[in-house]
DNA sequence: GTATTATTAGAGTATATACTCTAGGTAGTC
DNA sequence: GACTACCTAGAGTATATACTCTAATAATAC
């Protein structure tokens, strides 16, 4: 593999593990056992590395969210979208973590990210529209669909932050893809009231698969008698 | 005012304006025209300052979310909760911005914040419960109510980040309280399908008051023909 | 007044971070 | 073999940041 690609790969890996804020260009170089000078031969600065990684992320999500216009959507499609989006979120999880700071440091990125968000919101809205056409959910007004889509976006993009801050016990350490995908449970919660009678039971069954499990570690840690909070029933 | 209080006040102000990451203890001291030594006489370190500010924030929100158990809830109550929570969010807006990093730097804060989140989620859930008792929304299962409350929390706490990243045009600069409160529109969107016939129209009317206005600046900046994205109808 | 305590100034330090610069190596081509 | 384009090493730098230390000053107690 070319050094340039190795730098991108290692950067992504370190960013995801430790957070962009805690990874310096020197760390990246050290991790690859190359010199800082070498790294800076391939990239003008740290922002450039981040920007290139964003372009990959963007490409991936755009690919996932390409909605077929020649056929109706199925439940399988919907689950594929959800699974894919959370996979993408996982692979580039450093990105939404320090988003605000990243955008403050790079105008291009800010502009591109805004357009990216707009595209995603349009895609979510379009998915809802086609789900209504397919009889999975009741049709909604454009306005409601837009607002709903935005709520879906907020839940999706911030589920990880919630896990890391409110949920994780120690040091926000080892989060798993499985835990992340419990966000699908939350997204499907948003859809429940709009489901048609024909599909309601099937979607609820799918949703059950993502229901968060009570983490043992946490229960042990809590004082006896205390509620488990967000997960309590 | 005592120097100690002045430090807390200035820190909050600077953190809110520039983000915690961009404000050093030296900045705070300079802003107050005191010496770094003086600042460190009053606080052991930067984390201590942040922690004290968090305690204030926590106290404020706990006060707002104190739910009266001796009478039913009204629509006015609900709007008061929403307005208050967003006011609090505004006053301490630096906090949710760099939350993850702040928690990584202070164990006490991590623990306290987790308990704070749990309390807030319980409060939201309790509000839904009492709104059902008051006939404003249809009653829901415990499980659904918990999941809903969590979604409400996600929307509330991340609405500002959305505005700053996806919405703001330049440098995520001047955000106003009014814009922030458009988050109420999003929260009420979550409630719509559960509203009872008796209250539906009234809540929808309240919601309209918070509907986001198309920002002129943004439309001008966009290429002709491009959709406005999250706000498009 | 004197002793004690609380407060403040301000120079200074250890560490880190993004990034530069020069010199040299390597691979392919004619 | 020499020319060229690409790649790499590694020491070095300017700046920043959180924090310390000492000495001086103000406030208070007795």
mmCIF file of N, CA and C in Angstrom, chain A residues 96-144:
data_model
loop_
_atom_site.group_PDB
_atom_site.id
_atom_site.type_symbol
_atom_site.label_atom_id
_atom_site.label_comp_id
_atom_site.label_asym_id
_atom_site.label_seq_id
_atom_site.Cartn_x
_atom_site.Cartn_y
_atom_site.Cartn_z
ATOM 1 N N UNK A 96 -18.344 12.645 13.692
ATOM 2 C CA UNK A 96 -19.436 13.370 14.355
ATOM 3 C C UNK A 96 -19.072 13.755 15.779
ATOM 4 N N UNK A 97 -18.017 13.137 16.285
ATOM 5 C CA UNK A 97 -17.632 13.426 17.666
ATOM 6 C C UNK A 97 -17.115 14.852 17.819
ATOM 7 N N UNK A 98 -16.239 15.244 16.924
ATOM 8 C CA UNK A 98 -15.656 16.575 17.029
ATOM 9 C C UNK A 98 -16.090 17.470 15.887
ATOM 10 N N UNK A 99 -17.268 17.172 15.372
ATOM 11 C CA UNK A 99 -17.740 17.831 14.159
ATOM 12 C C UNK A 99 -17.566 19.338 14.177
ATOM 13 N N UNK A 100 -18.053 19.956 15.240
ATOM 14 C CA UNK A 100 -18.062 21.410 15.264
ATOM 15 C C UNK A 100 -16.658 21.979 15.119
ATOM 16 N N UNK A 101 -15.736 21.391 15.843
ATOM 17 C CA UNK A 101 -14.369 21.886 15.771
ATOM 18 C C UNK A 101 -13.751 21.616 14.399
ATOM 19 N N UNK A 102 -14.043 20.471 13.845
ATOM 20 C CA UNK A 102 -13.519 20.144 12.525
ATOM 21 C C UNK A 102 -14.005 21.164 11.491
ATOM 22 N N UNK A 103 -15.277 21.493 11.556
ATOM 23 C CA UNK A 103 -15.820 22.441 10.588
ATOM 24 C C UNK A 103 -15.256 23.839 10.802
ATOM 25 N N UNK A 104 -14.995 24.172 12.057
ATOM 26 C CA UNK A 104 -14.428 25.492 12.330
ATOM 27 C C UNK A 104 -13.029 25.629 11.737
ATOM 28 N N UNK A 105 -12.369 24.504 11.543
ATOM 29 C CA UNK A 105 -10.992 24.562 11.090
ATOM 30 C C UNK A 105 -10.823 24.440 9.585
ATOM 31 N N UNK A 106 -11.913 24.328 8.845
ATOM 32 C CA UNK A 106 -11.793 24.081 7.414
ATOM 33 C C UNK A 106 -13.060 24.518 6.677
ATOM 34 N N UNK A 107 -12.950 25.581 5.951
ATOM 35 C CA UNK A 107 -14.108 26.132 5.237
ATOM 36 C C UNK A 107 -14.684 25.150 4.221
ATOM 37 N N UNK A 108 -13.795 24.542 3.439
ATOM 38 C CA UNK A 108 -14.257 23.561 2.448
ATOM 39 C C UNK A 108 -15.130 22.521 3.129
ATOM 40 N N UNK A 109 -14.588 21.994 4.217
ATOM 41 C CA UNK A 109 -15.290 20.937 4.933
ATOM 42 C C UNK A 109 -16.658 21.430 5.403
ATOM 43 N N UNK A 110 -16.702 22.658 5.933
ATOM 44 C CA UNK A 110 -17.968 23.191 6.410
ATOM 45 C C UNK A 110 -18.996 23.233 5.281
ATOM 46 N N UNK A 111 -18.583 23.757 4.173
ATOM 47 C CA UNK A 111 -19.475 23.873 3.015
ATOM 48 C C UNK A 111 -19.935 22.479 2.550
ATOM 49 N N UNK A 112 -18.959 21.587 2.365
ATOM 50 C CA UNK A 112 -19.282 20.240 1.890
ATOM 51 C C UNK A 112 -20.189 19.505 2.860
ATOM 52 N N UNK A 113 -19.898 19.675 4.126
ATOM 53 C CA UNK A 113 -20.691 18.960 5.118
ATOM 54 C C UNK A 113 -22.137 19.443 5.107
ATOM 55 N N UNK A 114 -22.300 20.734 4.918
ATOM 56 C CA UNK A 114 -23.667 21.258 4.880
ATOM 57 C C UNK A 114 -24.436 20.660 3.712
ATOM 58 N N UNK A 115 -23.787 20.597 2.594
ATOM 59 C CA UNK A 115 -24.464 20.003 1.435
ATOM 60 C C UNK A 115 -24.728 18.516 1.661
ATOM 61 N N UNK A 116 -23.772 17.883 2.311
ATOM 62 C CA UNK A 116 -23.930 16.461 2.646
ATOM 63 C C UNK A 116 -25.166 16.260 3.530
ATOM 64 N N UNK A 117 -25.285 17.082 4.560
ATOM 65 C CA UNK A 117 -26.447 17.005 5.448
ATOM 66 C C UNK A 117 -27.735 17.190 4.665
ATOM 67 N N UNK A 118 -27.745 18.193 3.814
ATOM 68 C CA UNK A 118 -28.952 18.443 3.019
ATOM 69 C C UNK A 118 -29.316 17.216 2.179
ATOM 70 N N UNK A 119 -28.293 16.625 1.567
ATOM 71 C CA UNK A 119 -28.566 15.428 0.759
ATOM 72 C C UNK A 119 -29.124 14.304 1.617
ATOM 73 N N UNK A 120 -28.542 14.111 2.787
ATOM 74 C CA UNK A 120 -29.020 13.043 3.666
ATOM 75 C C UNK A 120 -30.465 13.287 4.088
ATOM 76 N N UNK A 121 -30.766 14.525 4.443
ATOM 77 C CA UNK A 121 -32.132 14.839 4.864
ATOM 78 C C UNK A 121 -33.107 14.604 3.728
ATOM 79 N N UNK A 122 -32.716 14.990 2.526
ATOM 80 C CA UNK A 122 -33.572 14.733 1.369
ATOM 81 C C UNK A 122 -33.778 13.234 1.185
ATOM 82 N N UNK A 123 -32.693 12.487 1.350
ATOM 83 C CA UNK A 123 -32.791 11.033 1.166
ATOM 84 C C UNK A 123 -33.734 10.424 2.200
ATOM 85 N N UNK A 124 -33.584 10.839 3.448
ATOM 86 C CA UNK A 124 -34.461 10.300 4.497
ATOM 87 C C UNK A 124 -35.909 10.628 4.163
ATOM 88 N N UNK A 125 -36.122 11.859 3.766
ATOM 89 C CA UNK A 125 -37.482 12.288 3.435
ATOM 90 C C UNK A 125 -38.035 11.453 2.277
ATOM 91 N N UNK A 126 -37.200 11.239 1.295
ATOM 92 C CA UNK A 126 -37.603 10.455 0.128
ATOM 93 C C UNK A 126 -37.918 9.010 0.517
ATOM 94 N N UNK A 127 -37.147 8.489 1.449
ATOM 95 C CA UNK A 127 -37.419 7.128 1.924
ATOM 96 C C UNK A 127 -38.802 7.060 2.573
ATOM 97 N N UNK A 128 -39.091 8.051 3.400
ATOM 98 C CA UNK A 128 -40.424 8.090 4.023
ATOM 99 C C UNK A 128 -41.507 8.157 2.958
ATOM 100 N N UNK A 129 -41.267 8.957 1.958
ATOM 101 C CA UNK A 129 -42.258 9.126 0.899
ATOM 102 C C UNK A 129 -42.531 7.779 0.217
ATOM 103 N N UNK A 130 -41.427 7.097 -0.093
ATOM 104 C CA UNK A 130 -41.600 5.822 -0.799
ATOM 105 C C UNK A 130 -42.155 4.733 0.119
ATOM 106 N N UNK A 131 -41.882 4.854 1.408
ATOM 107 C CA UNK A 131 -42.478 3.898 2.342
ATOM 108 C C UNK A 131 -43.983 4.111 2.418
ATOM 109 N N UNK A 132 -44.381 5.356 2.299
ATOM 110 C CA UNK A 132 -45.822 5.631 2.273
ATOM 111 C C UNK A 132 -46.424 5.054 0.993
ATOM 112 N N UNK A 133 -45.743 5.257 -0.128
ATOM 113 C CA UNK A 133 -46.232 4.706 -1.404
ATOM 114 C C UNK A 133 -46.355 3.187 -1.324
ATOM 115 N N UNK A 134 -45.447 2.583 -0.588
ATOM 116 C CA UNK A 134 -45.455 1.122 -0.473
ATOM 117 C C UNK A 134 -46.449 0.640 0.583
ATOM 118 N N UNK A 135 -47.111 1.583 1.234
ATOM 119 C CA UNK A 135 -48.111 1.190 2.228
ATOM 120 C C UNK A 135 -47.541 0.749 3.561
ATOM 121 N N UNK A 136 -46.276 1.077 3.794
ATOM 122 C CA UNK A 136 -45.679 0.703 5.082
ATOM 123 C C UNK A 136 -46.055 1.716 6.163
ATOM 124 N N UNK A 137 -45.991 2.976 5.797
ATOM 125 C CA UNK A 137 -46.451 4.013 6.725
ATOM 126 C C UNK A 137 -47.550 4.846 6.065
ATOM 127 N N UNK A 138 -48.309 5.536 6.898
ATOM 128 C CA UNK A 138 -49.340 6.434 6.380
ATOM 129 C C UNK A 138 -48.654 7.624 5.719
ATOM 130 N N UNK A 139 -49.236 8.135 4.644
ATOM 131 C CA UNK A 139 -48.649 9.321 4.005
ATOM 132 C C UNK A 139 -48.722 10.522 4.946
ATOM 133 N N UNK A 140 -47.741 11.397 4.819
ATOM 134 C CA UNK A 140 -47.711 12.594 5.662
ATOM 135 C C UNK A 140 -47.555 13.825 4.779
ATOM 136 N N UNK A 141 -47.874 14.965 5.337
ATOM 137 C CA UNK A 141 -47.667 16.219 4.600
ATOM 138 C C UNK A 141 -46.172 16.445 4.412
ATOM 139 N N UNK A 142 -45.826 17.199 3.388
ATOM 140 C CA UNK A 142 -44.419 17.511 3.135
ATOM 141 C C UNK A 142 -43.758 18.094 4.374
ATOM 142 N N UNK A 143 -44.465 18.988 4.996
ATOM 143 C CA UNK A 143 -43.912 19.698 6.141
ATOM 144 C C UNK A 143 -43.601 18.725 7.281
ATOM 145 N N UNK A 144 -44.567 17.857 7.572
ATOM 146 C CA UNK A 144 -44.353 16.911 8.663
ATOM 147 C C UNK A 144 -43.221 15.959 8.310
#
